[in-house]
mmCIF file with all atom_site columns, C-alpha atoms in Angstrom:
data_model
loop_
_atom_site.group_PDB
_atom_site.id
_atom_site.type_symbol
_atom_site.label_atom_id
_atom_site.label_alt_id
_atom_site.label_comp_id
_atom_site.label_asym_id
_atom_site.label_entity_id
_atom_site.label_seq_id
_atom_site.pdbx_PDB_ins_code
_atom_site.Cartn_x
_atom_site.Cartn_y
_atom_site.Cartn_z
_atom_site.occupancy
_atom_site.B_iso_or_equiv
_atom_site.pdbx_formal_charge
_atom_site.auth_seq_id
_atom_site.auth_comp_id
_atom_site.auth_asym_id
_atom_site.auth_atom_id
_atom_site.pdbx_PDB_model_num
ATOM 1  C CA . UNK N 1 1  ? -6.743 -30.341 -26.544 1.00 0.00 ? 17 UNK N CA 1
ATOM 2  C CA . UNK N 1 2  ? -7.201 -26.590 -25.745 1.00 0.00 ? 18 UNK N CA 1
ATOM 3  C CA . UNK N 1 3  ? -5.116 -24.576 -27.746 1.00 0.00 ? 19 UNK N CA 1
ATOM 4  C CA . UNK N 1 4  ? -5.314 -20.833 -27.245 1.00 0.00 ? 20 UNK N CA 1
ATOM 5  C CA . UNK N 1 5  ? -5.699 -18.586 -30.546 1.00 0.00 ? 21 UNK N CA 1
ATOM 6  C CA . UNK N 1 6  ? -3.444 -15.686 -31.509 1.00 0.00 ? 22 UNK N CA 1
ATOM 7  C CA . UNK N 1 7  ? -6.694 -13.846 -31.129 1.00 0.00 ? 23 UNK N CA 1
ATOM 8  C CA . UNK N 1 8  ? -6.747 -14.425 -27.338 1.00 0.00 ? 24 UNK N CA 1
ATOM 9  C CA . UNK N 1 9  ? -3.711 -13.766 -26.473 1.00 0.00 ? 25 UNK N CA 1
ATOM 10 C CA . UNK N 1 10 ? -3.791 -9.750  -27.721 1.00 0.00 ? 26 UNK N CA 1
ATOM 11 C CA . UNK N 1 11 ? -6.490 -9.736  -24.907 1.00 0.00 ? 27 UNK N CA 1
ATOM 12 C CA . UNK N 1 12 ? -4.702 -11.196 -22.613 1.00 0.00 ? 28 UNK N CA 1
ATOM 13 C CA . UNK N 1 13 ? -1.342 -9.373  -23.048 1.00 0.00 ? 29 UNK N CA 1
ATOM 14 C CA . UNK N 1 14 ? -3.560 -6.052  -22.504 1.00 0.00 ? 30 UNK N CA 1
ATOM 15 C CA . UNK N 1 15 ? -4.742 -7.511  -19.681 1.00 0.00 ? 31 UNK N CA 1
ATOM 16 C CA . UNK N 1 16 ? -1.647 -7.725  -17.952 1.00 0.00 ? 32 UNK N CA 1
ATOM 17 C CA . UNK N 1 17 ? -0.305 -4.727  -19.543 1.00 0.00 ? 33 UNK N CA 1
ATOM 18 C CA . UNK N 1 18 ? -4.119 -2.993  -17.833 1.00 0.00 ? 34 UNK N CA 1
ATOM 19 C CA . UNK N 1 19 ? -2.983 -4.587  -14.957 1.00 0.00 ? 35 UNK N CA 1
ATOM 20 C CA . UNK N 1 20 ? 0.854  -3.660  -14.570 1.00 0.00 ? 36 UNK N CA 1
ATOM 21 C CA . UNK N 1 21 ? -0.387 -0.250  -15.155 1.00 0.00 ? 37 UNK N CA 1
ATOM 22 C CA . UNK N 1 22 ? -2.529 -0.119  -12.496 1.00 0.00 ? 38 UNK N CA 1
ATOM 23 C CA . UNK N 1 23 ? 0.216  -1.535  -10.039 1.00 0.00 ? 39 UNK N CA 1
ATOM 24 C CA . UNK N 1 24 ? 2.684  1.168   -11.069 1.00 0.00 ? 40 UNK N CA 1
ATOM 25 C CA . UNK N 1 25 ? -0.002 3.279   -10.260 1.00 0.00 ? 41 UNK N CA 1
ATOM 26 C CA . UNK N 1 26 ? -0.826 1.984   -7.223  1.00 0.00 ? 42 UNK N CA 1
ATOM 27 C CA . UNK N 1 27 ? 2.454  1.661   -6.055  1.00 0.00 ? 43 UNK N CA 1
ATOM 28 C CA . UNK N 1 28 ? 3.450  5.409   -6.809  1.00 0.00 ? 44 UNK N CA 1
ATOM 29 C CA . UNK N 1 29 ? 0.394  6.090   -4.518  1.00 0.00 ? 45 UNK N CA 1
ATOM 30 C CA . UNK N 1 30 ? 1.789  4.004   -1.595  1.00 0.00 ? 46 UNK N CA 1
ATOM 31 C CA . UNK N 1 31 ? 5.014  5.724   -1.401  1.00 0.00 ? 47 UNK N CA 1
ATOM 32 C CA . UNK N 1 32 ? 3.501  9.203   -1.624  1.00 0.00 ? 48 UNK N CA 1
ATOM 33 C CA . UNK N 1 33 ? 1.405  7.474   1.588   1.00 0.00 ? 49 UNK N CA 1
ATOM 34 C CA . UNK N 1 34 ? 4.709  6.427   3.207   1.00 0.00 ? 50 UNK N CA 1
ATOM 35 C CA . UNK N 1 35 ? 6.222  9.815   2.533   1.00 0.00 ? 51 UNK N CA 1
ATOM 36 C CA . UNK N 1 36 ? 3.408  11.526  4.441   1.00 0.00 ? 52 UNK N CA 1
ATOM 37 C CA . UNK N 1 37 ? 3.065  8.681   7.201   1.00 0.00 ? 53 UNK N CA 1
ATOM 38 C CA . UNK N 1 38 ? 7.246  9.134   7.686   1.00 0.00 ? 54 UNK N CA 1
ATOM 39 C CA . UNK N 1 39 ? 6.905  13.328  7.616   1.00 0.00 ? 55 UNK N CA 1
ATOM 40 C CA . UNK N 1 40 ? 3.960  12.845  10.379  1.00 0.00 ? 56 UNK N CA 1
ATOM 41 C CA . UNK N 1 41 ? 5.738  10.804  12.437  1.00 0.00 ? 57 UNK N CA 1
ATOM 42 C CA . UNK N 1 42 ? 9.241  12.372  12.406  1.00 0.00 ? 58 UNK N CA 1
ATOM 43 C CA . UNK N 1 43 ? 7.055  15.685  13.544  1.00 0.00 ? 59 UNK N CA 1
ATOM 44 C CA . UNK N 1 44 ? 5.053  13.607  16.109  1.00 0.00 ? 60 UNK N CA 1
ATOM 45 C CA . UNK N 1 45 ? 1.503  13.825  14.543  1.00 0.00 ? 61 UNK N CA 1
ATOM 46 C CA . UNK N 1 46 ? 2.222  17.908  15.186  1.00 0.00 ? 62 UNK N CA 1
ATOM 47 C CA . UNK N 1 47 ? 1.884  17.143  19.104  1.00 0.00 ? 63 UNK N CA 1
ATOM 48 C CA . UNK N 1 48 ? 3.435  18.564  21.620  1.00 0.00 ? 64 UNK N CA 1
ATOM 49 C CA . UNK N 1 49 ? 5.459  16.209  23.825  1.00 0.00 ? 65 UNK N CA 1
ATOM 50 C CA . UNK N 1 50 ? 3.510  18.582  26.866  1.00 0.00 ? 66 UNK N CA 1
ATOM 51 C CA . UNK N 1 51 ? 0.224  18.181  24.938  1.00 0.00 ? 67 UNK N CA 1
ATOM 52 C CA . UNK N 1 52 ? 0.279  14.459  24.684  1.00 0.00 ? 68 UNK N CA 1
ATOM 53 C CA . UNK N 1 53 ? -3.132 12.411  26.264  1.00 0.00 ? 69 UNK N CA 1
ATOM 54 C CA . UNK N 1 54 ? -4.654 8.683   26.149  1.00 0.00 ? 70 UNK N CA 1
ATOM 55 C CA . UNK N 1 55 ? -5.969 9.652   22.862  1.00 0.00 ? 71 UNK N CA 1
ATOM 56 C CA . UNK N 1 56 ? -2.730 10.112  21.269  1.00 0.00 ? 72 UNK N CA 1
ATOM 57 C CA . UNK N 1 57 ? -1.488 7.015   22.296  1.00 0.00 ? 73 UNK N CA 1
ATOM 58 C CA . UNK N 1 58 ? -4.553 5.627   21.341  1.00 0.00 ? 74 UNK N CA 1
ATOM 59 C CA . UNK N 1 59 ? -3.931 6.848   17.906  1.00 0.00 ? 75 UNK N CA 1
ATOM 60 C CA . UNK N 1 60 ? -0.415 5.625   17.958  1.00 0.00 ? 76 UNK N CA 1
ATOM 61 C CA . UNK N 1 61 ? -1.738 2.158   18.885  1.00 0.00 ? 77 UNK N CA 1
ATOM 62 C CA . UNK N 1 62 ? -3.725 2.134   16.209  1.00 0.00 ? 78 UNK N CA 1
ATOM 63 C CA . UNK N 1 63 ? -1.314 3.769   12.840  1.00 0.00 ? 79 UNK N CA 1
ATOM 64 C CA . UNK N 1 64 ? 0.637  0.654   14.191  1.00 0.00 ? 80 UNK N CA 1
ATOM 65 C CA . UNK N 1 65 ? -1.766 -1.581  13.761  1.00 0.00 ? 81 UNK N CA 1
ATOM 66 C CA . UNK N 1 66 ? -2.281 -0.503  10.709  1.00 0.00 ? 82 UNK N CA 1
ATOM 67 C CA . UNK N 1 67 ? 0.907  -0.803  9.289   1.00 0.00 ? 83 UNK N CA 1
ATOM 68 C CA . UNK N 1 68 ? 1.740  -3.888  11.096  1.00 0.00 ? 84 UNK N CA 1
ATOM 69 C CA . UNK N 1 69 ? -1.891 -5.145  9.241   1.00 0.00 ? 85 UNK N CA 1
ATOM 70 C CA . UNK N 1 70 ? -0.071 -4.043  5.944   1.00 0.00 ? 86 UNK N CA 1
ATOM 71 C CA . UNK N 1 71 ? 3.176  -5.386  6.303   1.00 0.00 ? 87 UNK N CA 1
ATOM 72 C CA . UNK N 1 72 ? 1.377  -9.061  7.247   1.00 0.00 ? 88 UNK N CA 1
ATOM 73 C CA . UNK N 1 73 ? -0.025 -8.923  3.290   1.00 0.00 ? 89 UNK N CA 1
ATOM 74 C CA . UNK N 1 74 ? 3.230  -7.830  1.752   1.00 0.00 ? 90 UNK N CA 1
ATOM 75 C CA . UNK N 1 75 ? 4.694  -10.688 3.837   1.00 0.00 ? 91 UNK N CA 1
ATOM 76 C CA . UNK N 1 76 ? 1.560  -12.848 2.782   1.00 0.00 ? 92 UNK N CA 1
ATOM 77 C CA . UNK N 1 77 ? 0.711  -13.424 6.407   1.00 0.00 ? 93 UNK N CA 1
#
């Protein structure tokens, strides 16, 4: 039988606390991410609707495949 010690589990419990840390963290960082992502778009990437090429819609194209790429993990796609 494998019984786990009182000494492991003070590791393991900082683990996790290491690691729910580090989400916070990381989640904190993804909204300040969002937050610049929504400014940029509401202001059109600072284009000009009379200024707009290929290449910005190129660019477009590709933030949204970006964020369609991270919404697939959050949805565990």
């Amino acid at each position: 039988m494998n019984r786990r010690t009182d000494e492991t589990r003070p590791a393991r419990s900082k683990g996790r606390e290491e690691a729910l840390d580090h989400f916070v963290a990381t989640v904190a960082k993804i909204d300040e991410v969002l937050g610049a992502i929504k400014a940029a778009n509401d202001e059109h990437y600072g284009t000009h609707p009379d200024e707009v090429h290929w290449g910005h819609a190129g660019d477009a194209g590709r933030v949204l495949a970006g964020l369609k790429e991270v919404l697939d993990i959050i949805e565990g796609e």
